[in-house]
Amino acid sequence: RNFDMGRLGCLLATVVLSLASSLDASLIFDAADITVTSGESLTLSCGVKQDFHLCFWDHEDRRSFQVDNVHSGVHPGMRAPEDLTDNQCGIVIDSVSVEDSGAWTCRVFLTGRGGELRNSKTVAACHDSFVSLGGGCFHFNEDLWLDWYDARFYCQNLGTSEFTSDLASVDDCDQLTAIRNHIVSEYGPLWHWLGGTDAAQEDNWYWVTGGSVPRDLPFWYPDHPYNNEERNCLYMEKYSGYFWDNDCEEAGPFICEEFPVPLLHK
């Protein structure tokens, strides 16, 4: 069942986009959102193409860090990146926490009357036991094997007042590949439940978070789903990363995903 064509399909289906660095040509800035695992280091990059005299990183909770102070060691747990080329206003947070989630803005004051440049990006730090993969936060459970319904109940109970949780959905090829690679390197079971089902209407597959499950290659194993009324729940096969449909009553390991409060449908 190990078909490399699925991985090839992901590569062929992925369009590499060259994102504009900034709304302003004088600022070297990638505004793409970042998802990280709590405890990992986080690099916030910000470069300037012309002379400037001050720059800051501001968090949405009103914390503000003058970059010169960060680079000189004034703020414990924060430092300068090893390479400041085109990243003069970059900073590193050595151990990111959930409190660091939110919008971060780089503000740069140009010399003379050049004015101020700024741009922002959003950081999402995964909560404890969740791992950052492919832009999402995922919890892998292989010790407790549950049927699909009980697995979903377990995932939902992981949520707190700060986030909700449910069986995982997969947004795109990159995320599919990231999850598959993590399973291969870290876990033993050959498959894991995901949050896909067609229980409401046969062959109308949807995620528990509301979005439609992608069809055909590179997601589903060839000639799947079976369109069998007894196989209404979706699992991910370990080595190929393909989706399979299965009897929801079968016990197995599962993957949960965390979402901001309130749960945003994909």
Short mmCIF file of the C-alpha atoms (twelve columns), coordinates in Angstrom:
data_MODEL
# 
_entry.id   MODEL 
# 
loop_
_atom_site.group_PDB 
_atom_site.id 
_atom_site.type_symbol 
_atom_site.label_atom_id 
_atom_site.label_alt_id 
_atom_site.label_comp_id 
_atom_site.label_asym_id 
_atom_site.label_seq_id 
_atom_site.Cartn_x 
_atom_site.Cartn_y 
_atom_site.Cartn_z 
_atom_site.pdbx_PDB_model_num 
ATOM 1   C CA . ARG A 1   0.000   0.000  0.000  1 
ATOM 2   C CA . ASN A 2   3.029   2.252  -0.139 1 
ATOM 3   C CA . PHE A 3   2.469   4.317  -3.294 1 
ATOM 4   C CA . ASP A 4   5.044   7.040  -3.940 1 
ATOM 5   C CA . MET A 5   2.731   8.523  -6.577 1 
ATOM 6   C CA . GLY A 6   0.838   10.232 -3.766 1 
ATOM 7   C CA . ARG A 7   3.917   12.132 -2.689 1 
ATOM 8   C CA . LEU A 8   4.715   12.953 -6.313 1 
ATOM 9   C CA . GLY A 9   1.173   14.236 -6.703 1 
ATOM 10  C CA . CYS A 10  1.685   16.572 -3.776 1 
ATOM 11  C CA . LEU A 11  4.823   17.948 -5.346 1 
ATOM 12  C CA . LEU A 12  3.123   18.447 -8.685 1 
ATOM 13  C CA . ALA A 13  0.053   20.001 -7.083 1 
ATOM 14  C CA . THR A 14  2.051   22.520 -5.056 1 
ATOM 15  C CA . VAL A 15  2.575   25.832 -6.776 1 
ATOM 16  C CA . VAL A 16  5.555   27.692 -5.403 1 
ATOM 17  C CA . LEU A 17  4.698   31.325 -4.964 1 
ATOM 18  C CA . SER A 18  7.244   34.097 -4.595 1 
ATOM 19  C CA . LEU A 19  5.600   36.313 -2.020 1 
ATOM 20  C CA . ALA A 20  6.280   40.025 -1.957 1 
ATOM 21  C CA . SER A 21  8.551   40.836 0.954  1 
ATOM 22  C CA . SER A 22  6.686   43.916 2.036  1 
ATOM 23  C CA . LEU A 23  4.077   46.464 1.180  1 
ATOM 24  C CA . ASP A 24  6.954   48.960 1.167  1 
ATOM 25  C CA . ALA A 25  10.028  48.314 -0.992 1 
ATOM 26  C CA . SER A 26  12.275  49.734 1.741  1 
ATOM 27  C CA . LEU A 27  11.344  47.002 4.226  1 
ATOM 28  C CA . ILE A 28  12.510  43.397 3.778  1 
ATOM 29  C CA . PHE A 29  9.693   41.496 5.431  1 
ATOM 30  C CA . ASP A 30  7.812   38.232 4.935  1 
ATOM 31  C CA . ALA A 31  4.312   38.771 6.304  1 
ATOM 32  C CA . ALA A 32  3.365   35.070 6.158  1 
ATOM 33  C CA . ASP A 33  1.911   33.705 9.404  1 
ATOM 34  C CA . ILE A 34  4.065   31.412 11.568 1 
ATOM 35  C CA . THR A 35  2.963   28.405 13.628 1 
ATOM 36  C CA . VAL A 36  5.468   27.065 16.162 1 
ATOM 37  C CA . THR A 37  5.623   24.483 18.928 1 
ATOM 38  C CA . SER A 38  5.835   25.920 22.439 1 
ATOM 39  C CA . GLY A 39  9.403   25.795 23.726 1 
ATOM 40  C CA . GLU A 40  10.988  26.160 20.289 1 
ATOM 41  C CA . SER A 41  12.955  29.223 19.249 1 
ATOM 42  C CA . LEU A 42  11.196  31.795 17.091 1 
ATOM 43  C CA . THR A 43  12.961  34.126 14.669 1 
ATOM 44  C CA . LEU A 44  11.194  37.347 13.694 1 
ATOM 45  C CA . SER A 45  12.967  38.771 10.653 1 
ATOM 46  C CA . CYS A 46  12.878  42.383 9.521  1 
ATOM 47  C CA . GLY A 47  15.390  44.070 7.223  1 
ATOM 48  C CA . VAL A 48  15.717  47.647 5.992  1 
ATOM 49  C CA . LYS A 49  17.026  48.788 2.599  1 
ATOM 50  C CA . GLN A 50  17.909  52.335 3.628  1 
ATOM 51  C CA . ASP A 51  19.401  54.221 6.558  1 
ATOM 52  C CA . PHE A 52  17.477  54.067 9.824  1 
ATOM 53  C CA . HIS A 53  18.168  54.919 13.437 1 
ATOM 54  C CA . LEU A 54  15.702  52.859 15.506 1 
ATOM 55  C CA . CYS A 55  13.539  49.771 15.141 1 
ATOM 56  C CA . PHE A 56  11.110  47.975 17.439 1 
ATOM 57  C CA . TRP A 57  9.105   44.765 17.599 1 
ATOM 58  C CA . ASP A 58  5.643   45.325 19.118 1 
ATOM 59  C CA . HIS A 59  3.269   42.590 20.280 1 
ATOM 60  C CA . GLU A 60  -0.480  43.087 20.125 1 
ATOM 61  C CA . ASP A 61  -0.637  42.918 23.949 1 
ATOM 62  C CA . ARG A 62  1.342   46.222 23.981 1 
ATOM 63  C CA . ARG A 63  4.724   44.737 24.803 1 
ATOM 64  C CA . SER A 64  7.396   46.623 22.865 1 
ATOM 65  C CA . PHE A 65  11.056  45.695 22.386 1 
ATOM 66  C CA . GLN A 66  13.671  48.079 21.035 1 
ATOM 67  C CA . VAL A 67  15.835  45.924 18.791 1 
ATOM 68  C CA . ASP A 68  19.151  47.464 19.912 1 
ATOM 69  C CA . ASN A 69  18.297  46.444 23.483 1 
ATOM 70  C CA . VAL A 70  17.430  42.907 22.392 1 
ATOM 71  C CA . HIS A 71  20.714  42.596 20.494 1 
ATOM 72  C CA . SER A 72  22.688  43.830 23.516 1 
ATOM 73  C CA . GLY A 73  21.085  41.293 25.880 1 
ATOM 74  C CA . VAL A 74  18.811  43.596 27.868 1 
ATOM 75  C CA . HIS A 75  15.809  41.255 27.516 1 
ATOM 76  C CA . PRO A 76  16.450  37.728 28.903 1 
ATOM 77  C CA . GLY A 77  15.375  34.982 26.523 1 
ATOM 78  C CA . MET A 78  15.711  37.227 23.475 1 
ATOM 79  C CA . ARG A 79  18.747  37.822 21.275 1 
ATOM 80  C CA . ALA A 80  20.021  38.810 17.851 1 
ATOM 81  C CA . PRO A 81  19.895  36.332 14.946 1 
ATOM 82  C CA . GLU A 82  23.250  34.862 13.952 1 
ATOM 83  C CA . ASP A 83  22.991  36.439 10.498 1 
ATOM 84  C CA . LEU A 84  21.877  40.069 10.330 1 
ATOM 85  C CA . THR A 85  22.286  40.357 6.555  1 
ATOM 86  C CA . ASP A 86  19.088  42.019 5.269  1 
ATOM 87  C CA . ASN A 87  17.748  41.368 8.760  1 
ATOM 88  C CA . GLN A 88  19.123  44.265 10.801 1 
ATOM 89  C CA . CYS A 89  15.962  44.476 12.907 1 
ATOM 90  C CA . GLY A 90  15.523  40.735 13.381 1 
ATOM 91  C CA . ILE A 91  15.168  39.171 16.830 1 
ATOM 92  C CA . VAL A 92  15.067  35.629 18.236 1 
ATOM 93  C CA . ILE A 93  12.839  34.444 21.095 1 
ATOM 94  C CA . ASP A 94  14.693  31.445 22.544 1 
ATOM 95  C CA . SER A 95  11.675  29.616 23.981 1 
ATOM 96  C CA . VAL A 96  8.358   30.748 22.575 1 
ATOM 97  C CA . SER A 97  5.202   30.328 24.670 1 
ATOM 98  C CA . VAL A 98  1.476   30.555 24.072 1 
ATOM 99  C CA . GLU A 99  1.617   34.104 25.460 1 
ATOM 100 C CA . ASP A 100 3.722   35.042 22.423 1 
ATOM 101 C CA . SER A 101 0.879   34.157 20.059 1 
ATOM 102 C CA . GLY A 102 -0.723  37.043 18.217 1 
ATOM 103 C CA . ALA A 103 0.291   39.863 15.902 1 
ATOM 104 C CA . TRP A 104 3.898   41.102 15.921 1 
ATOM 105 C CA . THR A 105 4.764   44.379 14.181 1 
ATOM 106 C CA . CYS A 106 8.198   45.531 13.072 1 
ATOM 107 C CA . ARG A 107 8.463   49.348 13.267 1 
ATOM 108 C CA . VAL A 108 11.426  51.136 11.720 1 
ATOM 109 C CA . PHE A 109 12.224  54.847 12.048 1 
ATOM 110 C CA . LEU A 110 14.258  56.098 9.094  1 
ATOM 111 C CA . THR A 111 16.977  58.714 9.402  1 
ATOM 112 C CA . GLY A 112 16.265  62.350 8.677  1 
ATOM 113 C CA . ARG A 113 12.685  62.907 7.638  1 
ATOM 114 C CA . GLY A 114 12.299  59.475 6.110  1 
ATOM 115 C CA . GLY A 115 9.390   58.678 8.366  1 
ATOM 116 C CA . GLU A 116 8.349   55.288 9.706  1 
ATOM 117 C CA . LEU A 117 7.993   51.865 8.079  1 
ATOM 118 C CA . ARG A 118 6.038   48.987 9.578  1 
ATOM 119 C CA . ASN A 119 4.657   45.563 8.755  1 
ATOM 120 C CA . SER A 120 3.068   42.778 10.785 1 
ATOM 121 C CA . LYS A 121 2.753   39.010 10.934 1 
ATOM 122 C CA . THR A 122 0.781   36.631 13.125 1 
ATOM 123 C CA . VAL A 123 2.438   34.013 15.320 1 
ATOM 124 C CA . ALA A 124 0.551   30.988 16.671 1 
ATOM 125 C CA . ALA A 125 2.303   28.962 19.378 1 
ATOM 126 C CA . CYS A 126 0.876   25.479 19.895 1 
ATOM 127 C CA . HIS A 127 -0.245  24.525 23.398 1 
ATOM 128 C CA . ASP A 128 1.403   21.767 25.426 1 
ATOM 129 C CA . SER A 129 1.233   18.290 23.820 1 
ATOM 130 C CA . PHE A 130 0.468   19.826 20.397 1 
ATOM 131 C CA . VAL A 131 3.156   19.907 17.700 1 
ATOM 132 C CA . SER A 132 3.481   22.499 14.951 1 
ATOM 133 C CA . LEU A 133 3.276   20.857 11.506 1 
ATOM 134 C CA . GLY A 134 2.397   22.390 8.153  1 
ATOM 135 C CA . GLY A 135 0.840   25.502 9.657  1 
ATOM 136 C CA . GLY A 136 -1.330  23.673 12.212 1 
ATOM 137 C CA . CYS A 137 -1.050  22.345 15.776 1 
ATOM 138 C CA . PHE A 138 -1.524  18.582 16.163 1 
ATOM 139 C CA . HIS A 139 -1.688  16.097 19.046 1 
ATOM 140 C CA . PHE A 140 -0.800  12.461 18.276 1 
ATOM 141 C CA . ASN A 141 -2.227  9.700  20.462 1 
ATOM 142 C CA . GLU A 142 -1.003  6.168  19.855 1 
ATOM 143 C CA . ASP A 143 -1.189  4.834  23.424 1 
ATOM 144 C CA . LEU A 144 -4.980  4.945  23.715 1 
ATOM 145 C CA . TRP A 145 -6.801  3.256  20.823 1 
ATOM 146 C CA . LEU A 146 -10.394 4.409  20.374 1 
ATOM 147 C CA . ASP A 147 -13.110 4.147  17.763 1 
ATOM 148 C CA . TRP A 148 -13.675 7.263  15.656 1 
ATOM 149 C CA . TYR A 149 -16.483 8.642  17.833 1 
ATOM 150 C CA . ASP A 150 -14.635 8.202  21.130 1 
ATOM 151 C CA . ALA A 151 -11.463 9.589  19.549 1 
ATOM 152 C CA . ARG A 152 -13.365 12.711 18.570 1 
ATOM 153 C CA . PHE A 153 -14.764 13.041 22.099 1 
ATOM 154 C CA . TYR A 154 -11.240 12.685 23.508 1 
ATOM 155 C CA . CYS A 155 -9.923  15.413 21.185 1 
ATOM 156 C CA . GLN A 156 -12.750 17.781 22.052 1 
ATOM 157 C CA . ASN A 157 -11.993 17.349 25.753 1 
ATOM 158 C CA . LEU A 158 -8.423  18.543 25.209 1 
ATOM 159 C CA . GLY A 159 -9.786  22.036 24.573 1 
ATOM 160 C CA . THR A 160 -9.706  24.749 27.213 1 
ATOM 161 C CA . SER A 161 -10.967 28.308 27.528 1 
ATOM 162 C CA . GLU A 162 -7.987  29.305 25.344 1 
ATOM 163 C CA . PHE A 163 -8.516  26.932 22.411 1 
ATOM 164 C CA . THR A 164 -10.805 24.252 21.023 1 
ATOM 165 C CA . SER A 165 -9.768  20.835 19.764 1 
ATOM 166 C CA . ASP A 166 -11.216 18.194 17.460 1 
ATOM 167 C CA . LEU A 167 -10.086 15.353 15.243 1 
ATOM 168 C CA . ALA A 168 -7.599  16.732 12.739 1 
ATOM 169 C CA . SER A 169 -8.305  17.890 9.216  1 
ATOM 170 C CA . VAL A 170 -5.722  18.336 6.464  1 
ATOM 171 C CA . ASP A 171 -5.666  21.585 4.510  1 
ATOM 172 C CA . ASP A 172 -3.266  20.905 1.654  1 
ATOM 173 C CA . CYS A 173 -0.432  18.806 0.255  1 
ATOM 174 C CA . ASP A 174 2.253   20.472 2.344  1 
ATOM 175 C CA . GLN A 175 0.380   19.763 5.561  1 
ATOM 176 C CA . LEU A 176 -0.367  16.196 4.464  1 
ATOM 177 C CA . THR A 177 3.332   15.593 3.814  1 
ATOM 178 C CA . ALA A 178 4.406   17.196 7.111  1 
ATOM 179 C CA . ILE A 179 2.007   15.028 9.136  1 
ATOM 180 C CA . ARG A 180 2.984   11.872 7.258  1 
ATOM 181 C CA . ASN A 181 6.714   12.526 7.765  1 
ATOM 182 C CA . HIS A 182 6.179   13.150 11.481 1 
ATOM 183 C CA . ILE A 183 4.252   9.892  11.877 1 
ATOM 184 C CA . VAL A 184 6.920   7.901  10.039 1 
ATOM 185 C CA . SER A 185 9.727   9.330  12.182 1 
ATOM 186 C CA . GLU A 186 7.994   9.291  15.574 1 
ATOM 187 C CA . TYR A 187 5.237   6.676  15.774 1 
ATOM 188 C CA . GLY A 188 4.718   2.944  15.348 1 
ATOM 189 C CA . PRO A 189 1.050   2.375  14.381 1 
ATOM 190 C CA . LEU A 190 0.316   1.976  10.682 1 
ATOM 191 C CA . TRP A 191 -2.660  4.343  10.603 1 
ATOM 192 C CA . HIS A 192 -4.374  7.172  12.529 1 
ATOM 193 C CA . TRP A 193 -7.948  8.440  12.602 1 
ATOM 194 C CA . LEU A 194 -8.535  11.906 11.120 1 
ATOM 195 C CA . GLY A 195 -11.675 14.028 11.321 1 
ATOM 196 C CA . GLY A 196 -13.210 13.069 7.973  1 
ATOM 197 C CA . THR A 197 -16.607 11.372 7.610  1 
ATOM 198 C CA . ASP A 198 -19.455 10.806 5.163  1 
ATOM 199 C CA . ALA A 199 -21.875 9.577  7.835  1 
ATOM 200 C CA . ALA A 200 -24.393 12.348 7.077  1 
ATOM 201 C CA . GLN A 201 -24.564 11.532 3.354  1 
ATOM 202 C CA . GLU A 202 -22.851 8.654  1.596  1 
ATOM 203 C CA . ASP A 203 -19.851 9.754  -0.517 1 
ATOM 204 C CA . ASN A 204 -20.140 13.375 0.669  1 
ATOM 205 C CA . TRP A 205 -16.925 13.546 2.679  1 
ATOM 206 C CA . TYR A 206 -16.410 16.494 4.994  1 
ATOM 207 C CA . TRP A 207 -14.171 17.427 7.913  1 
ATOM 208 C CA . VAL A 208 -15.663 17.756 11.389 1 
ATOM 209 C CA . THR A 209 -14.543 21.408 11.257 1 
ATOM 210 C CA . GLY A 210 -16.863 22.044 8.311  1 
ATOM 211 C CA . GLY A 211 -14.695 21.958 5.179  1 
ATOM 212 C CA . SER A 212 -14.851 19.419 2.358  1 
ATOM 213 C CA . VAL A 213 -12.335 16.573 2.288  1 
ATOM 214 C CA . PRO A 214 -10.156 16.728 -0.873 1 
ATOM 215 C CA . ARG A 215 -10.894 13.951 -3.353 1 
ATOM 216 C CA . ASP A 216 -8.730  11.669 -5.501 1 
ATOM 217 C CA . LEU A 217 -4.924  11.759 -5.728 1 
ATOM 218 C CA . PRO A 218 -2.725  12.757 -4.002 1 
ATOM 219 C CA . PHE A 219 -4.978  12.446 -0.962 1 
ATOM 220 C CA . TRP A 220 -6.945  9.204  -1.319 1 
ATOM 221 C CA . TYR A 221 -5.543  5.756  -1.974 1 
ATOM 222 C CA . PRO A 222 -6.314  4.763  -5.602 1 
ATOM 223 C CA . ASP A 223 -9.947  3.715  -6.140 1 
ATOM 224 C CA . HIS A 224 -10.936 5.019  -2.715 1 
ATOM 225 C CA . PRO A 225 -13.164 5.814  -0.927 1 
ATOM 226 C CA . TYR A 226 -15.115 2.563  -1.256 1 
ATOM 227 C CA . ASN A 227 -18.547 4.250  -1.046 1 
ATOM 228 C CA . ASN A 228 -19.568 1.558  1.400  1 
ATOM 229 C CA . GLU A 229 -22.230 2.510  3.941  1 
ATOM 230 C CA . GLU A 230 -20.305 0.628  6.631  1 
ATOM 231 C CA . ARG A 231 -17.081 2.591  6.042  1 
ATOM 232 C CA . ASN A 232 -17.947 6.159  7.001  1 
ATOM 233 C CA . CYS A 233 -14.807 7.414  8.749  1 
ATOM 234 C CA . LEU A 234 -11.417 8.466  7.425  1 
ATOM 235 C CA . TYR A 235 -7.969  7.378  8.506  1 
ATOM 236 C CA . MET A 236 -4.482  8.222  7.241  1 
ATOM 237 C CA . GLU A 237 -2.148  5.377  6.291  1 
ATOM 238 C CA . LYS A 238 1.338   5.757  7.747  1 
ATOM 239 C CA . TYR A 239 3.869   5.194  4.981  1 
ATOM 240 C CA . SER A 240 2.026   6.456  1.914  1 
ATOM 241 C CA . GLY A 241 0.077   9.204  3.683  1 
ATOM 242 C CA . TYR A 242 -3.060  8.226  1.759  1 
ATOM 243 C CA . PHE A 243 -6.606  8.528  3.094  1 
ATOM 244 C CA . TRP A 244 -8.677  5.365  3.536  1 
ATOM 245 C CA . ASP A 245 -12.288 4.914  4.602  1 
ATOM 246 C CA . ASN A 246 -13.008 2.460  7.394  1 
ATOM 247 C CA . ASP A 247 -15.634 1.225  9.841  1 
ATOM 248 C CA . CYS A 248 -16.005 3.977  12.450 1 
ATOM 249 C CA . GLU A 249 -16.287 1.373  15.220 1 
ATOM 250 C CA . GLU A 250 -12.744 0.093  14.742 1 
ATOM 251 C CA . ALA A 251 -10.365 1.162  17.510 1 
ATOM 252 C CA . GLY A 252 -7.140  2.866  16.551 1 
ATOM 253 C CA . PRO A 253 -4.744  5.732  17.246 1 
ATOM 254 C CA . PHE A 254 -5.781  9.234  16.257 1 
ATOM 255 C CA . ILE A 255 -4.671  12.811 15.623 1 
ATOM 256 C CA . CYS A 256 -6.247  15.880 17.237 1 
ATOM 257 C CA . GLU A 257 -5.893  19.490 16.094 1 
ATOM 258 C CA . GLU A 258 -6.212  22.699 18.080 1 
ATOM 259 C CA . PHE A 259 -8.068  25.788 16.886 1 
ATOM 260 C CA . PRO A 260 -8.486  29.319 18.224 1 
ATOM 261 C CA . VAL A 261 -11.619 30.110 20.208 1 
ATOM 262 C CA . PRO A 262 -14.167 30.147 18.657 1 
ATOM 263 C CA . LEU A 263 -13.517 27.239 16.278 1 
ATOM 264 C CA . LEU A 264 -13.003 28.646 12.790 1 
ATOM 265 C CA . HIS A 265 -14.380 26.431 10.038 1 
ATOM 266 C CA . LYS A 266 -11.851 25.793 7.308  1 
# 
